[in-house]
Each structure stands twice: as C-alpha cells, then as structure tokens.
GROMACS .gro file of C-alpha atoms in nm:
model
  376
    1MET     CA    1   4.977  -0.486  -1.702
    2ASN     CA    2   4.658  -0.498  -1.489
    3SER     CA    3   4.395  -0.270  -1.650
    4GLN     CA    4   4.220  -0.238  -1.314
    5ARG     CA    5   4.507  -0.038  -1.164
    6PRO     CA    6   4.434   0.337  -1.154
    7ARG     CA    7   4.628   0.523  -1.424
    8ILE     CA    8   4.803   0.846  -1.324
    9LEU     CA    9   4.940   1.103  -1.569
   10ILE     CA   10   5.236   1.279  -1.398
   11VAL     CA   11   5.359   1.612  -1.537
   12ASP     CA   12   5.653   1.797  -1.374
   13ASP     CA   13   5.925   1.997  -1.545
   14GLU     CA   14   6.168   1.869  -1.278
   15THR     CA   15   6.275   1.546  -1.448
   16GLU     CA   16   6.406   1.378  -1.134
   17GLN     CA   17   6.086   1.454  -0.943
   18MET     CA   18   5.871   1.315  -1.226
   19ARG     CA   19   6.078   0.997  -1.258
   20ALA     CA   20   6.080   0.939  -0.883
   21LEU     CA   21   5.700   0.944  -0.879
   22CYS     CA   22   5.673   0.722  -1.189
   23ASN     CA   23   5.907   0.467  -1.032
   24THR     CA   24   5.757   0.470  -0.681
   25LEU     CA   25   5.377   0.478  -0.731
   26PRO     CA   26   5.354   0.145  -0.922
   27ASP     CA   27   5.469  -0.029  -0.602
   28HIS     CA   28   5.149   0.108  -0.439
   29GLY     CA   29   4.900  -0.012  -0.699
   30TYR     CA   30   4.916   0.264  -0.959
   31GLU     CA   31   5.004   0.264  -1.327
   32THR     CA   32   5.195   0.577  -1.430
   33ALA     CA   33   5.308   0.777  -1.733
   34GLY     CA   34   5.534   1.081  -1.690
   35PHE     CA   35   5.610   1.394  -1.892
   36THR     CA   36   5.807   1.713  -1.831
   37ASP     CA   37   5.582   1.946  -2.035
   38GLY     CA   38   5.210   1.994  -2.072
   39GLU     CA   39   5.194   1.971  -2.452
   40SER     CA   40   5.341   1.617  -2.458
   41ALA     CA   41   5.110   1.511  -2.176
   42LEU     CA   42   4.803   1.637  -2.365
   43GLU     CA   43   4.911   1.457  -2.681
   44ASN     CA   44   4.935   1.131  -2.486
   45LEU     CA   45   4.599   1.195  -2.318
   46ARG     CA   46   4.429   1.203  -2.658
   47THR     CA   47   4.511   0.835  -2.714
   48THR     CA   48   4.537   0.692  -2.362
   49LYS     CA   49   4.280   0.683  -2.083
   50PHE     CA   50   4.392   0.815  -1.741
   51ASP     CA   51   4.207   0.842  -1.412
   52LEU     CA   52   4.406   1.124  -1.252
   53LEU     CA   53   4.638   1.408  -1.352
   54LEU     CA   54   4.916   1.488  -1.106
   55ALA     CA   55   5.064   1.817  -1.231
   56ASP     CA   56   5.322   2.068  -1.106
   57LEU     CA   57   5.175   2.415  -1.065
   58MET     CA   58   5.471   2.622  -1.188
   59MET     CA   59   5.595   2.504  -1.531
   60PRO     CA   60   5.719   2.695  -1.836
   61ARG     CA   61   5.485   2.756  -2.133
   62MET     CA   62   5.186   2.581  -1.968
   63ASP     CA   63   5.131   2.584  -1.591
   64GLY     CA   64   4.939   2.321  -1.395
   65ILE     CA   65   4.609   2.509  -1.398
   66ALA     CA   66   4.612   2.562  -1.775
   67LEU     CA   67   4.715   2.200  -1.824
   68LEU     CA   68   4.430   2.070  -1.608
   69GLN     CA   69   4.172   2.284  -1.789
   70ALA     CA   70   4.300   2.168  -2.130
   71ALA     CA   71   4.310   1.804  -2.013
   72GLN     CA   72   3.950   1.814  -1.889
   73LYS     CA   73   3.839   1.938  -2.232
   74ILE     CA   74   3.982   1.614  -2.370
   75ASP     CA   75   3.849   1.394  -2.087
   76ALA     CA   76   3.581   1.556  -1.870
   77GLY     CA   77   3.602   1.269  -1.618
   78LEU     CA   78   3.971   1.327  -1.542
   79VAL     CA   79   4.043   1.452  -1.188
   80GLY     CA   80   4.344   1.667  -1.105
   81VAL     CA   81   4.585   1.714  -0.814
   82ILE     CA   82   4.828   2.006  -0.817
   83MET     CA   83   5.184   1.991  -0.680
   84THR     CA   84   5.325   2.319  -0.553
   85GLY     CA   85   5.603   2.471  -0.342
   86GLU     CA   86   5.536   2.594   0.010
   87GLY     CA   87   5.540   2.956  -0.092
   88THR     CA   88   5.254   2.924  -0.340
   89ILE     CA   89   4.974   2.773  -0.128
   90VAL     CA   90   4.740   3.059  -0.215
   91THR     CA   91   4.794   2.985  -0.584
   92ALA     CA   92   4.725   2.616  -0.517
   93VAL     CA   93   4.395   2.706  -0.358
   94GLU     CA   94   4.313   2.906  -0.669
   95ALA     CA   95   4.396   2.594  -0.870
   96MET     CA   96   4.139   2.401  -0.669
   97LYS     CA   97   3.883   2.669  -0.750
   98SER     CA   98   3.967   2.612  -1.116
   99GLY     CA   99   3.893   2.241  -1.100
  100ALA     CA  100   4.170   2.063  -0.908
  101LEU     CA  101   4.049   1.832  -0.632
  102ASP     CA  102   4.348   1.873  -0.402
  103TYR     CA  103   4.709   1.987  -0.381
  104ILE     CA  104   5.039   1.851  -0.250
  105LEU     CA  105   5.314   2.067  -0.104
  106LYS     CA  106   5.674   2.025  -0.216
  107PRO     CA  107   5.902   1.884  -0.098
  108PHE     CA  108   5.668   1.598  -0.016
  109LYS     CA  109   5.685   1.255   0.134
  110LEU     CA  110   5.522   0.945  -0.007
  111SER     CA  111   5.311   0.914   0.310
  112ALA     CA  112   5.156   1.251   0.224
  113ILE     CA  113   5.099   1.174  -0.144
  114LEU     CA  114   4.921   0.841  -0.113
  115PRO     CA  115   4.619   0.962   0.094
  116VAL     CA  116   4.568   1.255  -0.145
  117LEU     CA  117   4.569   1.025  -0.448
  118SER     CA  118   4.331   0.783  -0.276
  119ARG     CA  119   4.085   1.062  -0.190
  120ALA     CA  120   4.097   1.205  -0.542
  121LEU     CA  121   4.032   0.866  -0.703
  122THR     CA  122   3.744   0.803  -0.460
  123VAL     CA  123   3.589   1.132  -0.567
  124GLN     CA  124   3.638   1.035  -0.931
  125ARG     CA  125   3.466   0.700  -0.872
  126LEU     CA  126   3.175   0.870  -0.696
  127ARG     CA  127   3.143   1.118  -0.984
  128ILE     CA  128   3.125   0.832  -1.233
  129GLU     CA  129   2.868   0.648  -1.023
  130ASN     CA  130   2.667   0.968  -0.983
  131ALA     CA  131   2.679   1.031  -1.359
  132GLU     CA  132   2.556   0.675  -1.419
  133LEU     CA  133   2.280   0.726  -1.165
  134GLU     CA  134   2.175   1.054  -1.326
  135ARG     CA  135   2.174   0.884  -1.666
  136SER     CA  136   1.957   0.602  -1.532
  137ILE     CA  137   1.722   0.853  -1.372
  138ARG     CA  138   1.694   1.047  -1.698
  139GLU     CA  139   1.620   0.728  -1.892
  140ARG     CA  140   1.367   0.617  -1.632
  141THR     CA  141   1.206   0.962  -1.635
  142ILE     CA  142   1.169   0.943  -2.013
  143GLU     CA  143   1.014   0.596  -1.979
  144LEU     CA  144   0.774   0.719  -1.708
  145GLU     CA  145   0.675   1.022  -1.915
  146ALA     CA  146   0.600   0.792  -2.208
  147ALA     CA  147   0.402   0.563  -1.979
  148ASN     CA  148   0.211   0.861  -1.838
  149GLN     CA  149   0.123   0.970  -2.190
  150GLU     CA  150   0.000   0.620  -2.270
  151LEU     CA  151  -0.197   0.616  -1.944
  152ALA     CA  152  -0.350   0.954  -2.020
  153SER     CA  153  -0.449   0.827  -2.364
  154ALA     CA  154  -0.594   0.510  -2.211
  155ASN     CA  155  -0.789   0.719  -1.958
  156LYS     CA  156  -0.937   0.927  -2.240
  157GLU     CA  157  -1.040   0.609  -2.419
  158LEU     CA  158  -1.189   0.477  -2.096
  159GLU     CA  159  -1.382   0.800  -2.045
  160ALA     CA  160  -1.513   0.774  -2.402
  161PHE     CA  161  -1.610   0.412  -2.338
  162SER     CA  162  -1.781   0.506  -2.012
  163TYR     CA  163  -1.977   0.778  -2.193
  164SER     CA  164  -2.077   0.529  -2.462
  165VAL     CA  165  -2.183   0.273  -2.202
  166SER     CA  166  -2.368   0.533  -2.001
  167HIS     CA  167  -2.563   0.685  -2.291
  168ASP     CA  168  -2.559   0.448  -2.588
  169LEU     CA  169  -2.617   0.121  -2.402
  170ARG     CA  170  -2.827   0.223  -2.105
  171GLY     CA  171  -3.091   0.394  -2.323
  172PRO     CA  172  -3.184   0.093  -2.536
  173LEU     CA  173  -3.152  -0.138  -2.237
  174THR     CA  174  -3.387   0.079  -2.034
  175ALA     CA  175  -3.637   0.062  -2.319
  176ILE     CA  176  -3.613  -0.319  -2.330
  177ILE     CA  177  -3.661  -0.351  -1.953
  178GLY     CA  178  -3.948  -0.101  -1.954
  179SER     CA  179  -4.127  -0.273  -2.244
  180ALA     CA  180  -4.093  -0.619  -2.087
  181ASP     CA  181  -4.216  -0.488  -1.753
  182LEU     CA  182  -4.512  -0.312  -1.920
  183LEU     CA  183  -4.615  -0.624  -2.109
  184ILE     CA  184  -4.603  -0.833  -1.793
  185GLU     CA  185  -4.793  -0.575  -1.588
  186ASP     CA  186  -5.066  -0.484  -1.839
  187TYR     CA  187  -5.110  -0.799  -2.048
  188ALA     CA  188  -5.013  -1.089  -1.823
  189ALA     CA  189  -5.371  -1.223  -1.812
  190GLN     CA  190  -5.389  -1.234  -2.193
  191LEU     CA  191  -5.049  -1.400  -2.248
  192PRO     CA  192  -4.980  -1.774  -2.245
  193ALA     CA  193  -4.771  -1.898  -1.952
  194LYS     CA  194  -4.479  -1.970  -2.184
  195VAL     CA  195  -4.476  -1.612  -2.311
  196GLN     CA  196  -4.494  -1.478  -1.957
  197GLN     CA  197  -4.199  -1.696  -1.866
  198LEU     CA  198  -3.998  -1.570  -2.164
  199LEU     CA  199  -4.080  -1.208  -2.081
  200GLY     CA  200  -3.976  -1.268  -1.721
  201GLY     CA  201  -3.644  -1.400  -1.850
  202VAL     CA  202  -3.598  -1.091  -2.069
  203LEU     CA  203  -3.677  -0.863  -1.775
  204GLY     CA  204  -3.442  -1.046  -1.539
  205SER     CA  205  -3.158  -1.054  -1.791
  206GLY     CA  206  -3.204  -0.687  -1.871
  207GLU     CA  207  -3.195  -0.589  -1.506
  208ARG     CA  208  -2.883  -0.802  -1.457
  209MET     CA  209  -2.716  -0.635  -1.756
  210MET     CA  210  -2.806  -0.291  -1.615
  211GLN     CA  211  -2.644  -0.389  -1.285
  212ILE     CA  212  -2.329  -0.502  -1.469
  213ILE     CA  213  -2.313  -0.170  -1.655
  214ASP     CA  214  -2.356   0.025  -1.332
  215ASP     CA  215  -2.081  -0.180  -1.165
  216LEU     CA  216  -1.847  -0.133  -1.463
  217LEU     CA  217  -1.897   0.242  -1.454
  218ARG     CA  218  -1.836   0.250  -1.081
  219LEU     CA  219  -1.517   0.046  -1.123
  220SER     CA  220  -1.386   0.269  -1.403
  221ARG     CA  221  -1.457   0.587  -1.203
  222LEU     CA  222  -1.255   0.463  -0.906
  223GLY     CA  223  -0.927   0.510  -1.095
  224ARG     CA  224  -1.001   0.879  -1.163
  225GLN     CA  225  -1.198   0.979  -0.856
  226PRO     CA  226  -0.975   1.189  -0.624
  227LEU     CA  227  -0.939   1.064  -0.268
  228SER     CA  228  -1.085   1.288   0.002
  229LYS     CA  229  -0.883   1.167   0.298
  230GLY     CA  230  -0.951   1.240   0.660
  231PRO     CA  231  -0.992   1.070   0.999
  232VAL     CA  232  -1.221   0.766   0.971
  233ASN     CA  233  -1.423   0.616   1.256
  234VAL     CA  234  -1.430   0.260   1.124
  235SER     CA  235  -1.665   0.142   1.399
  236ALA     CA  236  -1.923   0.404   1.298
  237LEU     CA  237  -1.896   0.303   0.931
  238VAL     CA  238  -1.952  -0.063   1.020
  239ARG     CA  239  -2.258   0.026   1.229
  240GLU     CA  240  -2.406   0.228   0.941
  241VAL     CA  241  -2.351  -0.054   0.691
  242LEU     CA  242  -2.493  -0.318   0.925
  243GLU     CA  243  -2.804  -0.110   0.994
  244GLU     CA  244  -2.866  -0.069   0.620
  245LEU     CA  245  -2.814  -0.440   0.549
  246GLN     CA  246  -3.034  -0.552   0.839
  247ARG     CA  247  -3.316  -0.326   0.717
  248GLU     CA  248  -3.290  -0.487   0.373
  249GLN     CA  249  -3.294  -0.838   0.521
  250SER     CA  250  -3.521  -0.784   0.818
  251GLY     CA  251  -3.655  -1.139   0.802
  252ARG     CA  252  -3.318  -1.303   0.870
  253GLN     CA  253  -3.160  -1.376   1.207
  254ILE     CA  254  -2.784  -1.332   1.167
  255GLU     CA  255  -2.550  -1.354   1.464
  256ILE     CA  256  -2.316  -1.057   1.429
  257HIS     CA  257  -2.005  -0.993   1.639
  258VAL     CA  258  -1.826  -0.659   1.610
  259GLY     CA  259  -1.489  -0.644   1.783
  260ASP     CA  260  -1.229  -0.369   1.820
  261LEU     CA  261  -1.202  -0.154   1.509
  262PRO     CA  262  -0.921   0.102   1.536
  263ASP     CA  263  -0.976   0.440   1.373
  264SER     CA  264  -0.787   0.508   1.053
  265VAL     CA  265  -0.724   0.772   0.786
  266GLY     CA  266  -0.878   0.754   0.439
  267ASP     CA  267  -1.172   0.847   0.223
  268PRO     CA  268  -1.478   0.770   0.442
  269ALA     CA  269  -1.720   0.725   0.151
  270LEU     CA  270  -1.493   0.485  -0.036
  271LEU     CA  271  -1.404   0.286   0.277
  272LYS     CA  272  -1.774   0.256   0.355
  273GLN     CA  273  -1.815   0.108   0.006
  274VAL     CA  274  -1.545  -0.152   0.089
  275LEU     CA  275  -1.721  -0.249   0.412
  276ALA     CA  276  -2.059  -0.258   0.238
  277ASN     CA  277  -1.925  -0.493  -0.031
  278LEU     CA  278  -1.759  -0.726   0.220
  279LEU     CA  279  -2.049  -0.736   0.465
  280SER     CA  280  -2.314  -0.779   0.194
  281ASN     CA  281  -2.113  -1.074   0.062
  282ALA     CA  282  -2.103  -1.221   0.413
  283PHE     CA  283  -2.481  -1.180   0.447
  284LYS     CA  284  -2.539  -1.329   0.102
  285PHE     CA  285  -2.314  -1.634   0.133
  286THR     CA  286  -2.452  -1.732   0.476
  287ARG     CA  287  -2.808  -1.745   0.343
  288GLU     CA  288  -2.820  -2.126   0.350
  289ARG     CA  289  -2.682  -2.160   0.704
  290GLU     CA  290  -2.915  -2.246   0.992
  291ARG     CA  291  -2.714  -2.023   1.226
  292PRO     CA  292  -2.541  -1.765   1.006
  293THR     CA  293  -2.264  -1.573   1.182
  294VAL     CA  294  -2.062  -1.272   1.074
  295ASP     CA  295  -1.760  -1.133   1.260
  296VAL     CA  296  -1.601  -0.792   1.203
  297CYS     CA  297  -1.281  -0.700   1.381
  298GLY     CA  298  -0.950  -0.517   1.348
  299ARG     CA  299  -0.610  -0.475   1.505
  300GLN     CA  300  -0.306  -0.255   1.503
  301HIS     CA  301  -0.010  -0.406   1.319
  302VAL     CA  302   0.340  -0.280   1.241
  303GLY     CA  303   0.293   0.024   1.016
  304GLU     CA  304  -0.069  -0.058   0.933
  305LYS     CA  305  -0.413  -0.139   1.065
  306ILE     CA  306  -0.571  -0.469   0.963
  307TYR     CA  307  -0.946  -0.533   0.945
  308PHE     CA  308  -1.142  -0.844   0.852
  309VAL     CA  309  -1.494  -0.968   0.782
  310ARG     CA  310  -1.549  -1.339   0.858
  311ASP     CA  311  -1.855  -1.555   0.786
  312ASN     CA  312  -1.950  -1.921   0.816
  313GLY     CA  313  -2.109  -1.931   0.471
  314ALA     CA  314  -2.040  -2.105   0.142
  315GLY     CA  315  -1.666  -2.028   0.135
  316PHE     CA  316  -1.456  -2.126  -0.166
  317ASP     CA  317  -1.155  -2.333  -0.268
  318MET     CA  318  -0.828  -2.148  -0.188
  319ASN     CA  319  -0.681  -2.286  -0.511
  320ASN     CA  320  -0.896  -2.021  -0.680
  321ALA     CA  321  -0.793  -1.738  -0.446
  322GLN     CA  322  -0.576  -1.569  -0.713
  323GLN     CA  323  -0.888  -1.502  -0.920
  324LEU     CA  324  -1.103  -1.381  -0.632
  325PHE     CA  325  -1.049  -1.008  -0.686
  326GLY     CA  326  -1.077  -1.014  -1.066
  327ALA     CA  327  -1.376  -0.848  -1.229
  328PHE     CA  328  -1.672  -1.081  -1.292
  329GLN     CA  329  -1.507  -1.372  -1.111
  330ARG     CA  330  -1.775  -1.591  -0.955
  331PHE     CA  331  -1.716  -1.912  -0.759
  332HIS     CA  332  -2.087  -1.995  -0.711
  333ASN     CA  333  -2.388  -2.049  -0.928
  334ALA     CA  334  -2.563  -1.722  -1.022
  335GLU     CA  335  -2.903  -1.881  -0.957
  336GLN     CA  336  -2.792  -1.971  -0.603
  337PHE     CA  337  -2.619  -1.642  -0.513
  338GLU     CA  338  -2.702  -1.327  -0.705
  339GLY     CA  339  -2.447  -1.060  -0.802
  340THR     CA  340  -2.219  -0.954  -1.086
  341GLY     CA  341  -1.888  -1.070  -0.938
  342ILE     CA  342  -1.739  -0.721  -0.932
  343GLY     CA  343  -1.782  -0.617  -0.568
  344LEU     CA  344  -1.443  -0.750  -0.453
  345SER     CA  345  -1.273  -0.589  -0.755
  346ILE     CA  346  -1.412  -0.254  -0.641
  347ALA     CA  347  -1.298  -0.320  -0.284
  348GLN     CA  348  -0.949  -0.409  -0.405
  349ARG     CA  349  -0.922  -0.097  -0.620
  350ILE     CA  350  -1.023   0.125  -0.328
  351ILE     CA  351  -0.782  -0.037  -0.081
  352GLN     CA  352  -0.493  -0.022  -0.330
  353ARG     CA  353  -0.557   0.347  -0.389
  354HIS     CA  354  -0.525   0.396  -0.014
  355GLY     CA  355  -0.186   0.222  -0.020
  356GLY     CA  356  -0.319  -0.089   0.155
  357ARG     CA  357  -0.361  -0.455   0.062
  358ILE     CA  358  -0.649  -0.703   0.057
  359TRP     CA  359  -0.649  -1.084   0.075
  360ALA     CA  360  -0.867  -1.379   0.170
  361GLU     CA  361  -0.873  -1.709   0.359
  362ALA     CA  362  -1.147  -1.963   0.304
  363GLU     CA  363  -1.254  -2.324   0.283
  364ALA     CA  364  -1.531  -2.453   0.061
  365GLY     CA  365  -1.847  -2.503   0.263
  366LYS     CA  366  -1.698  -2.359   0.582
  367GLY     CA  367  -1.694  -1.984   0.527
  368ALA     CA  368  -1.450  -1.712   0.426
  369THR     CA  369  -1.251  -1.430   0.582
  370ILE     CA  370  -1.161  -1.121   0.379
  371TYR     CA  371  -0.881  -0.906   0.522
  372PHE     CA  372  -0.773  -0.558   0.424
  373SER     CA  373  -0.512  -0.320   0.561
  374LEU     CA  374  -0.471   0.056   0.571
  375PRO     CA  375  -0.135   0.225   0.633
  376ASP     CA  376  -0.081   0.425   0.951
   0.00000   0.00000   0.00000
C-alpha cells in the first residue's frame, strides 16, 4: 500500500453508504478505512494516522460534530468534512463553525465528493506547511534574540575598550609625545645628533600611535552612531572636500575632473567622511606622478546610484583586493605613503550602514578606482 496516498477515515451509520465510499475512493488515489459508529472510529484513530475525517452529521450516540471535535483532540492536524441530508444544511454550516472544513449533501455523486476532498486536503497541507513555517520562524527568532544578546554584550565590551583606549592609553601616550617634543625643542642644541635622532623617532612613533588610536575609536563609534539621513547634494560635498584638501596641499598642481554627481539620500556628515577618505587617498597616492589626475563622477543605476574616485597614482595588485577594506591593511611602504591603513575600512563601514556597497579596480603603478553605491 502506497504510504503517500491520502488516508481518509469514513464514518457513516448507513453501512451501504460507508462501504460504497470505502470501495470507490481508492480508485481515485485515496486510502480508506470505514466505520459505522464514532467510538470505533476514534479507537482506530488512536493507533492509525489519517489525513481527513469524512463523517455523517446525524448518527446515534455520537453525531458528526461531536466526533470531529473528539477526533481533533487526538490528532489536531486532522481535517473534517461533514456529510448531511438536504434538509439539514443549516446544521452543516454550524458544523463548519465547529471545525469542519466543508460539507457534502446527500444523496451525493462522486463528481461532487472528489473536489471537496481535494480542497480539504489542500487546506490540510497548507496548514502543515504554515505550522512548519511558524516553527522555523520561532526557532529563528530565538536564534536572533540570542545573537542580539551576544551583540549587545559585545557592544558593551567594545564601549569599555573604547573608554580604556580613550583614557588609559591616550594619557600616557600624550605624556610621552609631550616629553619628547619638549626635549627636542628646549635641549636640541645640547643633545648629540644620535640622541636627537632617537627622540625624533620616539616623537614620530608616538604621533603615529595616537593617530591609530583616534582611527580605531572612530571606527568603533561608526557601528553605534545613529544615521541622520536626509537629502544629500553629493556635488556640494565633493566641492567642500576638494577645497579642504587643496588648501592643505597648496603647493601641488593636481588635475581634477568632477563629472555628474546625482543627489542621494543619506547621512551628509558620514558621506562627506567617505569622500574625504577616498579623495585624500587619491591625492596621496598620486604624489609621485608628474601630472597627477583625479576624477570624480557618478551615475544612476538600477535601484542605486554609483559614484567613483579615480586616480593615476600608485595603484595596487588586484590579487590583494579582498584585503583592501580590512583595518590596517597597507599595500605600500609607510615611509613612502603615510597613513594608518584604516581609512577604507571606515568608508566601507559607512557605506554598508547606508545599505550600499563599495569595491575597487586597480593596477599596480597605473592608478586605482574606488566605487561605492547608495540605494535609491
């Protein structure tokens, strides 16, 4: 017997009617078991799994409604269809209110029964699938709640670490930098050249460590800082950043091309930080070019706006592109190009928080292009 065939429990005190259904429905893909009283049917239901109960409404001792309610206490997933005479349609409707999915009028034809059974079994299947979905959602919700608790705990630890970095490390480091600077400024003439060189190294290393600490704190705050979204004039942000960078590097002649930059929506201050990081990198890595060029442009794409900053500077090997946005990842000598290697990590964090993406194209010695997108 094929276990995949739907199993129907048929209960009708009219023996001939019950047997006719038990003999006919197997030819249409159903497996059947028939009884003429509700008590025997319930006893069988305790040991055998059925998909559907097809019960007569009017039976002695236990009617169809009482039978269905008792059956669903044994198997909550069982669906019921009530059979009734023409004169008791109102009662059949009441049966449906009590849990039956449908009813069939007697005397009935097979062509009327089959669609009703099919609909009832479809509803049963959907109920099972829905129950499975609800179970999965509950399990996933529990997992997410646990993950949120772990994240909240991690955030508290990060805040404690940030406080420690901010107060416990910066204080001594500031004292070291200040002392080295004071020695160089006040006693340089009395110190041997070697000592001056060593003090200069201490001062430079201390200032670099302070910059790393500041960048780490800025990176950690980005995950907790709420976004203040609004309309963003990207062209205006680029102009502001370029003006600031050109003031800092007034002695350099950089060919800058600014193309179309569609407006967007986001946190203006954070997006300005992204542009500042990308453009300052472009300025820095074109330092050794005779004719440094920087291009900034954007375009509307399907569901997003894409922007890019391109330069003809040092570039990098695309085999290392996976590491580009990691914290403290540097592809060039620190003595040749200054920095802590965290600027692109900050840019990535900001763009991801806006629901966008960031990526790069480059070739060693021939420049780089950093793209980022913002959703419409």
